[in-house]
Amino acid sequence: MEMSNWEIADKYTILKIKLEKGLDCEEQFRLFEKEIEHIDKDLLKDLYEINLEMWLHEEVLTMVIASEDYHRVGLLYASLRDLTNQRTAAKNRIAEKYDKFRELKKY
């Protein structure tokens, strides 16, 4: 697979969440599962938990947007942005351990 370890780990954790949510991605998940065997389980767990929290935020954000509660939308967006920064940091911890390049993101 021609991806960095942090990209593989991120995709794996997202696919794991999708699978848990009942989405049909078993085949793709199994491919990535083979690729993450060497990655530190604690690093994967951290990234998984952040991605899950982001998923849950997105679900709530969708409902709040539909209700037109824009003050709450703003609060959720700020929280989601913080989670994005946490996610970038988690991916960079994986990159620092296994890869040459890190993900660069700045807001």
Tab-separated table of C-alpha atoms in Angstrom:
chain	number	residue	atom	x	y	z
A	1	MET	CA	0.000	0.000	0.000
A	2	GLU	CA	1.541	3.312	-1.088
A	3	MET	CA	0.557	5.424	1.899
A	4	SER	CA	2.304	6.711	4.966
A	5	ASN	CA	1.672	4.908	8.234
A	6	TRP	CA	-0.305	7.807	9.686
A	7	GLU	CA	-2.578	7.841	6.623
A	8	ILE	CA	-3.116	4.088	6.877
A	9	ALA	CA	-3.832	4.360	10.610
A	10	ASP	CA	-6.284	7.213	10.053
A	11	LYS	CA	-8.125	5.384	7.279
A	12	TYR	CA	-8.212	2.194	9.359
A	13	THR	CA	-9.739	3.933	12.376
A	14	ILE	CA	-12.350	5.665	10.217
A	15	LEU	CA	-13.269	2.392	8.516
A	16	LYS	CA	-13.531	0.728	11.930
A	17	ILE	CA	-16.030	3.391	13.010
A	18	LYS	CA	-18.008	3.019	9.785
A	19	LEU	CA	-18.127	-0.748	10.285
A	20	GLU	CA	-19.355	-0.286	13.862
A	21	LYS	CA	-22.029	2.094	12.552
A	22	GLY	CA	-23.248	-0.610	10.167
A	23	LEU	CA	-21.827	0.734	6.930
A	24	ASP	CA	-20.719	-1.759	4.294
A	25	CYS	CA	-16.926	-1.450	4.285
A	26	GLU	CA	-15.783	-4.844	5.582
A	27	GLU	CA	-13.559	-5.643	2.582
A	28	GLN	CA	-11.775	-2.303	2.678
A	29	PHE	CA	-11.441	-2.503	6.475
A	30	ARG	CA	-9.756	-5.936	6.254
A	31	LEU	CA	-7.193	-4.572	3.764
A	32	PHE	CA	-6.217	-1.761	6.106
A	33	GLU	CA	-6.310	-4.043	9.137
A	34	LYS	CA	-3.434	-6.046	7.653
A	35	GLU	CA	-1.422	-2.864	7.141
A	36	ILE	CA	-1.620	-1.572	10.729
A	37	GLU	CA	-0.328	-4.654	12.562
A	38	HIS	CA	3.053	-3.031	13.273
A	39	ILE	CA	1.627	0.290	14.509
A	40	ASP	CA	1.635	0.911	18.253
A	41	LYS	CA	-1.801	-0.057	19.625
A	42	ASP	CA	-1.921	2.904	22.021
A	43	LEU	CA	-1.309	5.336	19.163
A	44	LEU	CA	-4.075	3.652	17.158
A	45	LYS	CA	-6.430	3.767	20.134
A	46	ASP	CA	-5.839	7.496	20.606
A	47	LEU	CA	-6.517	8.197	16.937
A	48	TYR	CA	-9.605	5.956	16.952
A	49	GLU	CA	-11.078	7.737	19.983
A	50	ILE	CA	-10.535	11.165	18.420
A	51	ASN	CA	-12.057	10.070	15.101
A	52	LEU	CA	-15.037	8.544	16.933
A	53	GLU	CA	-15.595	11.766	18.864
A	54	MET	CA	-15.427	13.700	15.582
A	55	TRP	CA	-17.968	11.320	14.027
A	56	LEU	CA	-20.354	11.859	16.941
A	57	HIS	CA	-19.880	15.635	16.700
A	58	GLU	CA	-20.721	15.509	12.989
A	59	GLU	CA	-23.915	13.559	13.713
A	60	VAL	CA	-25.017	16.132	16.308
A	61	LEU	CA	-23.947	19.017	14.085
A	62	THR	CA	-26.159	17.709	11.279
A	63	MET	CA	-29.181	17.652	13.592
A	64	VAL	CA	-28.438	21.072	15.058
A	65	ILE	CA	-28.055	22.632	11.614
A	66	ALA	CA	-31.443	21.186	10.675
A	67	SER	CA	-32.953	22.796	13.786
A	68	GLU	CA	-31.389	26.147	12.807
A	69	ASP	CA	-29.835	26.627	16.249
A	70	TYR	CA	-26.873	28.545	14.844
A	71	HIS	CA	-25.427	29.529	18.209
A	72	ARG	CA	-25.092	25.842	19.066
A	73	VAL	CA	-23.729	25.162	15.562
A	74	GLY	CA	-20.944	27.640	16.277
A	75	LEU	CA	-20.123	26.003	19.594
A	76	LEU	CA	-20.044	22.558	18.006
A	77	TYR	CA	-17.882	23.817	15.166
A	78	ALA	CA	-15.362	25.258	17.636
A	79	SER	CA	-15.271	21.923	19.454
A	80	LEU	CA	-14.895	20.057	16.157
A	81	ARG	CA	-12.008	22.318	15.181
A	82	ASP	CA	-10.274	21.476	18.451
A	83	LEU	CA	-10.778	17.775	17.708
A	84	THR	CA	-9.266	18.320	14.254
A	85	ASN	CA	-6.155	19.717	15.918
A	86	GLN	CA	-6.068	16.715	18.277
A	87	ARG	CA	-6.432	14.395	15.288
A	88	THR	CA	-3.542	16.069	13.477
A	89	ALA	CA	-1.399	15.737	16.611
A	90	ALA	CA	-2.307	12.027	16.923
A	91	LYS	CA	-1.423	11.394	13.279
A	92	ASN	CA	1.848	13.261	13.760
A	93	ARG	CA	2.746	11.075	16.752
A	94	ILE	CA	2.417	8.078	14.429
A	95	ALA	CA	4.436	9.863	11.738
A	96	GLU	CA	7.190	10.719	14.215
A	97	LYS	CA	7.514	7.064	15.134
A	98	TYR	CA	7.206	5.455	11.682
A	99	ASP	CA	7.353	7.957	8.829
A	100	LYS	CA	9.562	10.597	7.326
A	101	PHE	CA	6.802	13.152	6.713
A	102	ARG	CA	4.150	14.559	9.015
A	103	GLU	CA	0.759	15.995	8.238
A	104	LEU	CA	0.837	19.780	8.169
A	105	LYS	CA	-2.252	21.687	9.127
A	106	LYS	CA	-2.633	25.184	10.450
A	107	TYR	CA	-5.710	27.277	11.067
